[in-house]
PDB file of C-alpha atoms in Angstrom:
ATOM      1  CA  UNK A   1      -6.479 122.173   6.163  1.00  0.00           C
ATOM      2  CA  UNK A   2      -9.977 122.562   6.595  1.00  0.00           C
ATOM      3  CA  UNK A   3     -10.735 119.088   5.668  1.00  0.00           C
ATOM      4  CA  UNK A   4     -14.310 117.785   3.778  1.00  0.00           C
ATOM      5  CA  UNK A   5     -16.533 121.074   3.749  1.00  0.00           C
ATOM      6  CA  UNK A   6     -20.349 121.036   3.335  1.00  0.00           C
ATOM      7  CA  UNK A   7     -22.265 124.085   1.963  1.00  0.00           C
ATOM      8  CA  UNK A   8     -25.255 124.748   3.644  1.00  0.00           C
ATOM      9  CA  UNK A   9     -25.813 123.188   7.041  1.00  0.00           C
ATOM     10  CA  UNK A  10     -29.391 123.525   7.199  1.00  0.00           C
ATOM     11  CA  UNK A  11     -31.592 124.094   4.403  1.00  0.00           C
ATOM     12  CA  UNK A  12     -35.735 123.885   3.734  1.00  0.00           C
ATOM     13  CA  UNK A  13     -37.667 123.102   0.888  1.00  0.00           C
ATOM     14  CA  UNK A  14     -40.798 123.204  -0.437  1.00  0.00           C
ATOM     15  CA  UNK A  15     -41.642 120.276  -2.596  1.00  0.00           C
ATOM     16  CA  UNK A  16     -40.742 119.953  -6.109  1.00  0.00           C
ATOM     17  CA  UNK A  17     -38.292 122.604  -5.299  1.00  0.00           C
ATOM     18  CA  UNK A  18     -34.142 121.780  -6.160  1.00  0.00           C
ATOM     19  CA  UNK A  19     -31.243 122.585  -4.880  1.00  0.00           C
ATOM     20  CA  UNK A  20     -27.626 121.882  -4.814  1.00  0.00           C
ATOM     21  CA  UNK A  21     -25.566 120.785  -2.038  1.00  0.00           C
ATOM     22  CA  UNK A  22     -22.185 121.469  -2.276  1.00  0.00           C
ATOM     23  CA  UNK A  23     -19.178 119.568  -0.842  1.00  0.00           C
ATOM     24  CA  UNK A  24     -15.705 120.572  -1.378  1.00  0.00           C
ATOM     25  CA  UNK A  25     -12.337 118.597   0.190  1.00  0.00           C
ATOM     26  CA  UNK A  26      -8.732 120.224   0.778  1.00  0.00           C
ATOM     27  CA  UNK A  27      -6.643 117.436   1.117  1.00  0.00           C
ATOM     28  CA  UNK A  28      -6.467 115.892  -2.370  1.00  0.00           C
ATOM     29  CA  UNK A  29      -8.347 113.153  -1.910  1.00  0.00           C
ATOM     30  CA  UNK A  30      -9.433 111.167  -4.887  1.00  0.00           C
ATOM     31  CA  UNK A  31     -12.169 109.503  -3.164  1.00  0.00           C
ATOM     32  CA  UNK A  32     -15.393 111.722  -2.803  1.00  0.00           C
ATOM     33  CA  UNK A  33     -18.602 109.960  -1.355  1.00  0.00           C
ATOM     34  CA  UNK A  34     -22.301 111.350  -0.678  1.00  0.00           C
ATOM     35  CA  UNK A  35     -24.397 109.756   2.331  1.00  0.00           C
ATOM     36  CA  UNK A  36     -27.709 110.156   3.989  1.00  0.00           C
ATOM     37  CA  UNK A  37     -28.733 109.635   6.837  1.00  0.00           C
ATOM     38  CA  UNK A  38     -32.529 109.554   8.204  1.00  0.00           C
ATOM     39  CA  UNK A  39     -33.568 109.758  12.055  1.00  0.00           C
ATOM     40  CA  UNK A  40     -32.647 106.872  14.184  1.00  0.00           C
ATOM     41  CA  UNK A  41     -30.890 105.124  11.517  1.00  0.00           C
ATOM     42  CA  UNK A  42     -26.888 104.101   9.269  1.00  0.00           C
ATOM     43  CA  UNK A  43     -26.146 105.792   6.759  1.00  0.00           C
ATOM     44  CA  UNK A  44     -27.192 105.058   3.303  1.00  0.00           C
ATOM     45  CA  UNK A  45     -24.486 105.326   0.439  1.00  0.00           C
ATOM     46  CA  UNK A  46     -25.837 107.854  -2.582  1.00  0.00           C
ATOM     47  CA  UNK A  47     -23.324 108.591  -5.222  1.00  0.00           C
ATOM     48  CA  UNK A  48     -19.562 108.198  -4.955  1.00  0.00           C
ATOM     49  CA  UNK A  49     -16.416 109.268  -7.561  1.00  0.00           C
ATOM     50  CA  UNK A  50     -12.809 107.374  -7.509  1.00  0.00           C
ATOM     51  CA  UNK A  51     -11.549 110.749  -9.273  1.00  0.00           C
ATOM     52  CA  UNK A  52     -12.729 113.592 -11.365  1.00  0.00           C
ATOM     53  CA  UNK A  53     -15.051 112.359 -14.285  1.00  0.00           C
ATOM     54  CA  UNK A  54     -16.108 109.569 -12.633  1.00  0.00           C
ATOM     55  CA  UNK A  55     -19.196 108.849 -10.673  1.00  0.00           C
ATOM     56  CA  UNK A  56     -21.270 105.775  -9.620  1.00  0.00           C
ATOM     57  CA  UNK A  57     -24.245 105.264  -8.202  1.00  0.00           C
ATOM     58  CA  UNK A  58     -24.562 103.583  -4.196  1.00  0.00           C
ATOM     59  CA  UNK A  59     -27.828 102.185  -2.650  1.00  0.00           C
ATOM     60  CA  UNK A  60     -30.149 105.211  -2.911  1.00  0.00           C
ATOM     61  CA  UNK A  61     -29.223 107.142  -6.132  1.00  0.00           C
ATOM     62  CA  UNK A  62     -32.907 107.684  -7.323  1.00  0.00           C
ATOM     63  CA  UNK A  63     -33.467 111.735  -7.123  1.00  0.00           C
ATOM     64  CA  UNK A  64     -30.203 112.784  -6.954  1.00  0.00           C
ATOM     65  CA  UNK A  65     -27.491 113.448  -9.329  1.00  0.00           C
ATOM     66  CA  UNK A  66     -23.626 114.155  -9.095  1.00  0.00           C
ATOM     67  CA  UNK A  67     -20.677 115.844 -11.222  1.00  0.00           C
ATOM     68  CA  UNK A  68     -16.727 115.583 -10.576  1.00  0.00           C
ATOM     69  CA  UNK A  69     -15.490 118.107 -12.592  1.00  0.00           C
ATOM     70  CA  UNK A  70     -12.753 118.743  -9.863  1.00  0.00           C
ATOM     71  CA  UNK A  71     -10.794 116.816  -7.930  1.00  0.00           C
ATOM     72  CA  UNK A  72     -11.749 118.891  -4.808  1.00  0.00           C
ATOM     73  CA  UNK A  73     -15.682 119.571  -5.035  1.00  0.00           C
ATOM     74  CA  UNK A  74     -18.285 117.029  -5.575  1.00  0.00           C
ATOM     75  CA  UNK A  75     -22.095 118.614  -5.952  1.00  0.00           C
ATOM     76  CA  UNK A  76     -24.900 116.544  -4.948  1.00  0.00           C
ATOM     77  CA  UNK A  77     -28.189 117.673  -6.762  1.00  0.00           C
ATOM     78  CA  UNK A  78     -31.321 116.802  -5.558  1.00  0.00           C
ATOM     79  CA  UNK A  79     -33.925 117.052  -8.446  1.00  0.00           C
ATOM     80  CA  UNK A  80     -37.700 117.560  -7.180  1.00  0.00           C
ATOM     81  CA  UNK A  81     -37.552 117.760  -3.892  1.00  0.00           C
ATOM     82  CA  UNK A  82     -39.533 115.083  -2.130  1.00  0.00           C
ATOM     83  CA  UNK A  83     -40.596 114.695   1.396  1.00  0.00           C
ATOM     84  CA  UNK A  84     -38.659 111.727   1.486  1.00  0.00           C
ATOM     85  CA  UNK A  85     -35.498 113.175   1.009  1.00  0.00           C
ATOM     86  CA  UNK A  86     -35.257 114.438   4.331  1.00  0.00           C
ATOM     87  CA  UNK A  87     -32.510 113.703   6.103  1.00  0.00           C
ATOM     88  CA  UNK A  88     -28.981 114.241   6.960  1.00  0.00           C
ATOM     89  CA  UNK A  89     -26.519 114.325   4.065  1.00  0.00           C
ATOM     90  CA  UNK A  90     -22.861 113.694   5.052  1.00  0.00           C
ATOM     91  CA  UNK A  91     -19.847 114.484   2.500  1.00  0.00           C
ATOM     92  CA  UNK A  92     -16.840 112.199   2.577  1.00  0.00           C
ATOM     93  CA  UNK A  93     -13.450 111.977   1.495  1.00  0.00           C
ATOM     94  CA  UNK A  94     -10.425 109.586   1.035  1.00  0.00           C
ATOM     95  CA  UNK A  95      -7.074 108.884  -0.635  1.00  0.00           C
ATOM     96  CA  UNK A  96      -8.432 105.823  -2.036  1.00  0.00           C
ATOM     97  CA  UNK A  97      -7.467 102.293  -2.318  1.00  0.00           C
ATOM     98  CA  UNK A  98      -3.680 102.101  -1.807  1.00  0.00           C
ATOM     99  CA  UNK A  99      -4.100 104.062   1.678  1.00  0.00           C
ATOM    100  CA  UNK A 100      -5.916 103.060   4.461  1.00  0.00           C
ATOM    101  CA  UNK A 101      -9.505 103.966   3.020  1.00  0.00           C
ATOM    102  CA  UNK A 102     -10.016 105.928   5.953  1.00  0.00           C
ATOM    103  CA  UNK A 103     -12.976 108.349   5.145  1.00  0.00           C
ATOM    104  CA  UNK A 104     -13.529 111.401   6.611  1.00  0.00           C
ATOM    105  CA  UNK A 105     -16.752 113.061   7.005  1.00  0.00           C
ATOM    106  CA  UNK A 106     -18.078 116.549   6.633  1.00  0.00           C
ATOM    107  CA  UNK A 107     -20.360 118.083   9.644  1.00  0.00           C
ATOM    108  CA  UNK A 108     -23.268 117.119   8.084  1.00  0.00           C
ATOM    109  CA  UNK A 109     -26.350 119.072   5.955  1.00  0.00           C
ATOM    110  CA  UNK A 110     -29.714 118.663   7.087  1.00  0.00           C
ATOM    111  CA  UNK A 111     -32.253 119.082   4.705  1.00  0.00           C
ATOM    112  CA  UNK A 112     -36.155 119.546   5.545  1.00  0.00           C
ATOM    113  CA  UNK A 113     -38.574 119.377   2.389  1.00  0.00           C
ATOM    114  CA  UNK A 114     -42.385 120.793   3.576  1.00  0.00           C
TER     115      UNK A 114
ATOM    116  CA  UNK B   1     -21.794  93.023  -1.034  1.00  0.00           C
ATOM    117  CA  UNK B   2     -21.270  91.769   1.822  1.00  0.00           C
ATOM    118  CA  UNK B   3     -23.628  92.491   4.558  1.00  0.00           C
ATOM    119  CA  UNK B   4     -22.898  93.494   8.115  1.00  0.00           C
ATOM    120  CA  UNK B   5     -25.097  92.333  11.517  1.00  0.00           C
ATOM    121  CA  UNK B   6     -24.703  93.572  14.233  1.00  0.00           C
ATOM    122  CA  UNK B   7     -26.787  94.137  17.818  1.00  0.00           C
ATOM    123  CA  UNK B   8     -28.995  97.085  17.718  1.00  0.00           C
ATOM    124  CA  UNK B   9     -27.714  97.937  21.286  1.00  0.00           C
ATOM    125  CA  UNK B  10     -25.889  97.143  24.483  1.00  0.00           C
ATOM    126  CA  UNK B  11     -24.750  98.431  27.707  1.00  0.00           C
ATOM    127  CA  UNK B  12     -21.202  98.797  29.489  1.00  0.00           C
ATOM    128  CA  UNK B  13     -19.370  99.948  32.703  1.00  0.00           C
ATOM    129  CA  UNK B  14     -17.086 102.728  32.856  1.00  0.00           C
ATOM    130  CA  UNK B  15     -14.369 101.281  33.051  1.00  0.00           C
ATOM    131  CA  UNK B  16     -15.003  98.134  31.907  1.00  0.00           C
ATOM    132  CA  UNK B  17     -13.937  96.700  28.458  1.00  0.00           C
ATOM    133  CA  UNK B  18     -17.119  97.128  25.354  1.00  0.00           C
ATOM    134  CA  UNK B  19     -16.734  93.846  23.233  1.00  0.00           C
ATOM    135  CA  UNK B  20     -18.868  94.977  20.298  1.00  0.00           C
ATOM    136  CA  UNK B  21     -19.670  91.865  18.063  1.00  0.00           C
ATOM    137  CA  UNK B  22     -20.262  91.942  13.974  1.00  0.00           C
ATOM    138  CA  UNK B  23     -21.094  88.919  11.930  1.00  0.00           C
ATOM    139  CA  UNK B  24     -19.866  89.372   8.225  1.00  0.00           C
ATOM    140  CA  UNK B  25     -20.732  85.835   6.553  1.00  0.00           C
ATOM    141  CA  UNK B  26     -20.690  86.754   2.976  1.00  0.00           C
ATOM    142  CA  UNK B  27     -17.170  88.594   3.226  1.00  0.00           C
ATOM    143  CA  UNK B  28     -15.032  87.649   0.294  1.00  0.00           C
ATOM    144  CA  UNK B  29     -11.379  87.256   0.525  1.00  0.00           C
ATOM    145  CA  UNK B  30      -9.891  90.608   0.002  1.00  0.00           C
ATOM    146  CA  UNK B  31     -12.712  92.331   1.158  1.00  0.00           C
ATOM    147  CA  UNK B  32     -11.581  94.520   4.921  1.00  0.00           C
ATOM    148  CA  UNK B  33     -13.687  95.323   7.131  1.00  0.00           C
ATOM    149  CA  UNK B  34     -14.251  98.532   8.657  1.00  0.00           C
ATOM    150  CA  UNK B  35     -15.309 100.406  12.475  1.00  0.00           C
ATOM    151  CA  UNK B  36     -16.585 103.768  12.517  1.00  0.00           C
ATOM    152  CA  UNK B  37     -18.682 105.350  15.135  1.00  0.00           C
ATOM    153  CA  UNK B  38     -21.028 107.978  15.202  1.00  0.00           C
ATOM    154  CA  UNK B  39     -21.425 110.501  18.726  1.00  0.00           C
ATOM    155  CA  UNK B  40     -24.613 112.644  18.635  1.00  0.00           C
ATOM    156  CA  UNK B  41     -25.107 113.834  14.659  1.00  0.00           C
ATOM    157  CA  UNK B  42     -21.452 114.304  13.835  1.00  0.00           C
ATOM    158  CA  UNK B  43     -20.227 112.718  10.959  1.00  0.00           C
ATOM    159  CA  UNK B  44     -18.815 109.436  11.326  1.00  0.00           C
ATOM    160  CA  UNK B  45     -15.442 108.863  13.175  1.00  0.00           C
ATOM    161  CA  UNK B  46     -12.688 106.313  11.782  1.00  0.00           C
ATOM    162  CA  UNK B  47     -11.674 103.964  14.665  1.00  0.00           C
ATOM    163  CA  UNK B  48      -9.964 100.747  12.965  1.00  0.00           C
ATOM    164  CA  UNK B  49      -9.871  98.396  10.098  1.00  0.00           C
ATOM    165  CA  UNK B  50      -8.233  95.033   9.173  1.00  0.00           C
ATOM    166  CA  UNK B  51      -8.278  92.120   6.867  1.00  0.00           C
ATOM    167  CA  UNK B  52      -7.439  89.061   8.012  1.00  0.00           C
ATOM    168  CA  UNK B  53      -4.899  89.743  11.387  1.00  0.00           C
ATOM    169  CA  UNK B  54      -5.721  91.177  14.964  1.00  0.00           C
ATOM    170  CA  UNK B  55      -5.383  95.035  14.874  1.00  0.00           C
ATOM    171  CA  UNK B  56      -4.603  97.752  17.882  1.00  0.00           C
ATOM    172  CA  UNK B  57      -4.620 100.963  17.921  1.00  0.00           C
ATOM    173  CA  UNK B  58      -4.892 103.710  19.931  1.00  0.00           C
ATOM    174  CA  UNK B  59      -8.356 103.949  20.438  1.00  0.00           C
ATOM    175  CA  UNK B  60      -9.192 100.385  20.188  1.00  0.00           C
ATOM    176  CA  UNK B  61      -8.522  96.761  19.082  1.00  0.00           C
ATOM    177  CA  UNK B  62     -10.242  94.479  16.443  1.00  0.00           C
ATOM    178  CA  UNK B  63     -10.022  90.620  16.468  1.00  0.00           C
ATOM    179  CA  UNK B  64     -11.118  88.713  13.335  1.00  0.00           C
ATOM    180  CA  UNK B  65     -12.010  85.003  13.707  1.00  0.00           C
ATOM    181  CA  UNK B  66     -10.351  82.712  11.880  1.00  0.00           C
ATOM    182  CA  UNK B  67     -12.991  82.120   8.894  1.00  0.00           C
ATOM    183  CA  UNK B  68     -12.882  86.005   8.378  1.00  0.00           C
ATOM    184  CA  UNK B  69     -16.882  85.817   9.115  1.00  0.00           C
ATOM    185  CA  UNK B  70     -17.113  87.812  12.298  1.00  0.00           C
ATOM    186  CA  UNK B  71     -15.264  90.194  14.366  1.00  0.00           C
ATOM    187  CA  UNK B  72     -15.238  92.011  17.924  1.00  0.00           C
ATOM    188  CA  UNK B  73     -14.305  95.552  18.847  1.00  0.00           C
ATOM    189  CA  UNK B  74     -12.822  96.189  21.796  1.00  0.00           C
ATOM    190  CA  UNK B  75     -12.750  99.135  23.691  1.00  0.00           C
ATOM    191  CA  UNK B  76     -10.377  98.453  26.854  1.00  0.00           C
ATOM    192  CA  UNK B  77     -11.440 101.190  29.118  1.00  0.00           C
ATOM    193  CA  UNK B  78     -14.477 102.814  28.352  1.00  0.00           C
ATOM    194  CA  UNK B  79     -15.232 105.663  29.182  1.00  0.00           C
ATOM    195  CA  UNK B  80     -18.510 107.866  29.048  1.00  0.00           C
ATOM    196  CA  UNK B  81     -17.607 109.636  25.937  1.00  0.00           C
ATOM    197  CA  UNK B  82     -17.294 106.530  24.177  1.00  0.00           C
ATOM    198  CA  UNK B  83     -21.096 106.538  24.212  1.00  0.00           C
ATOM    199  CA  UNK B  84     -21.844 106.852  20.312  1.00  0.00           C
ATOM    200  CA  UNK B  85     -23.441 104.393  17.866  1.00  0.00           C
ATOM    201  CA  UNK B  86     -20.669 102.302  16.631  1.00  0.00           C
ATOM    202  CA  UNK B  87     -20.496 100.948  12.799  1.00  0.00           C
ATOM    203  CA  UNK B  88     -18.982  97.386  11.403  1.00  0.00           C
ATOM    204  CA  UNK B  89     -18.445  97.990   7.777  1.00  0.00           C
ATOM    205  CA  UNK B  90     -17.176  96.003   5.134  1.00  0.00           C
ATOM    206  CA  UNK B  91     -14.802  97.446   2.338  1.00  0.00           C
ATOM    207  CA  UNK B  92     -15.989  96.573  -1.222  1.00  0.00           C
ATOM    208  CA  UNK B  93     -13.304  97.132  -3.642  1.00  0.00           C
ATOM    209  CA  UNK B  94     -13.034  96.581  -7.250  1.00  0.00           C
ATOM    210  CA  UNK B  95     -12.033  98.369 -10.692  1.00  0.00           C
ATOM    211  CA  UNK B  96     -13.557 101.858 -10.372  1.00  0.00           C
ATOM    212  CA  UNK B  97     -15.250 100.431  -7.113  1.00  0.00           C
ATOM    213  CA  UNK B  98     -14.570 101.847  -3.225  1.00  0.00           C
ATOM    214  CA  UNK B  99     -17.180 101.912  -0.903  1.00  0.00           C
ATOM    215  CA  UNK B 100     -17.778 101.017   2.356  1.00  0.00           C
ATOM    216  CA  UNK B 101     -21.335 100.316   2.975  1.00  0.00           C
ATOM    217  CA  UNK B 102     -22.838 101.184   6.658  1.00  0.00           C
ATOM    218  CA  UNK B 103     -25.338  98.957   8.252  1.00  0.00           C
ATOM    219  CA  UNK B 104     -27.298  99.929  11.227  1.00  0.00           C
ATOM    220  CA  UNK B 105     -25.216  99.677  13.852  1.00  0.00           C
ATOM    221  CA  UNK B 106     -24.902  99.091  17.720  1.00  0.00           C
ATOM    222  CA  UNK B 107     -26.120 101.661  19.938  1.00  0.00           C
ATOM    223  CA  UNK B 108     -23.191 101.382  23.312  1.00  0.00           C
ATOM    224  CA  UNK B 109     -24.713 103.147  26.109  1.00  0.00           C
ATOM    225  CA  UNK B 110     -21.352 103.894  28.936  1.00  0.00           C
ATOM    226  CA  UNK B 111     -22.638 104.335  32.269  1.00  0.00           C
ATOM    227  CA  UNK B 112     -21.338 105.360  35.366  1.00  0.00           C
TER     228      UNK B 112
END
């Protein structure tokens, strides 16, 4: 299994620019979750989906938007790219709520916007 | 949700048990809470979880007062590559609702 895969790892914009950031997961989780992160600080919870069809927003949706057409890939679009949406994006993944809820992570995509 | 607090850093021995500390006042009953920790810029690494009993594993053990409104990590024996920033989360779940929700966690700095 290649586990939670994130598609690209680095990645610059110009502003007002989009782009798509793709995450796609192997081991049939239902669970799909989008993060950031900025320098020196958590991690801030975006979008998630409990299954395909369904998304909700976290604690930083504004200028993003998500799909779950799948079960295995879960897009995060950022609309207008702004400086402030630099930062780390992290994919994640889990069986859901009758497992443990352990999530795991993707390697990370770091996104510059000049 | 409930809110995590935690120190923004502290220092430990090789060798020596980390006790990382987490206050979690506004926890509701069948909420669990969560340890994660982060080395360099990887993603974030699963370490424990629990709900209402002590937990060990492998890698570490959790105790969770009484009241459910704070815990401790321990780390027995650490060692230098347990230098990371560590996470105390809290699971929120409800009816088309699972998230964990990351605060900003303690910095542990090992040292020889």
């Amino acid at each position: 299994n290649a586990g939670v895969t994130q598609t690209p790892k680095f990645r610059i914009l110009k502003i007002g620019q989009s782009m798509t950031l793709q995450c796609a997961q192997d081991m049939n989780h239902n669970y799909m979750y989008w993060y950031r992160q900025d320098p020196g600080m958590g991690l801030k919870l975006i979008y998630y989906s409990v299954g395909a069809g369904i998304t909700d927003k976290g604690e930083v949706p504004n200028g993003y938007n998500v799909s779950r057409s799948t079960t295995e890939d879960f897009p995060l679009r950022l609309e207008l790219a702004a400086p402030s949406q630099t930062s780390v994006y992290f994919c994640a993944s889990s069986h859901g709520r009758t497992n443990t809820g352990e999530l795991f992570f993707g390697e990370g995509s770091r996104l510059t916007v000049l | 949700d409930a809110k995590t607090t935690q120190p923004p850093s502290m220092d430990c021995a090789e060798g020596r048990a980390a006790n990382l500390p987490c206050n979690h006042s506004t926890i509701s009953g069948n909420e669990y809470v969560y340890w994660y920790r982060q080395i360099h810029s990887q993603g974030p690494q699963y370490i424990i979880h629990g709900l209402k009993n002590n937990e060990t594993n492998e890698m570490a053990s959790l105790i969770i007062t009484e009241d459910r409104k704070s815990s401790t990590l321990i780390l027995p024996h650490a060692t230098l590559r347990d230098t990371a920033v560590y996470y105390c989360i809290v699971r929120v779940v409800g009816w088309n609702t699972d998230k964990l929700i990351f605060g900003t966690g303690t910095r542990l700095q090992v040292f020889p």
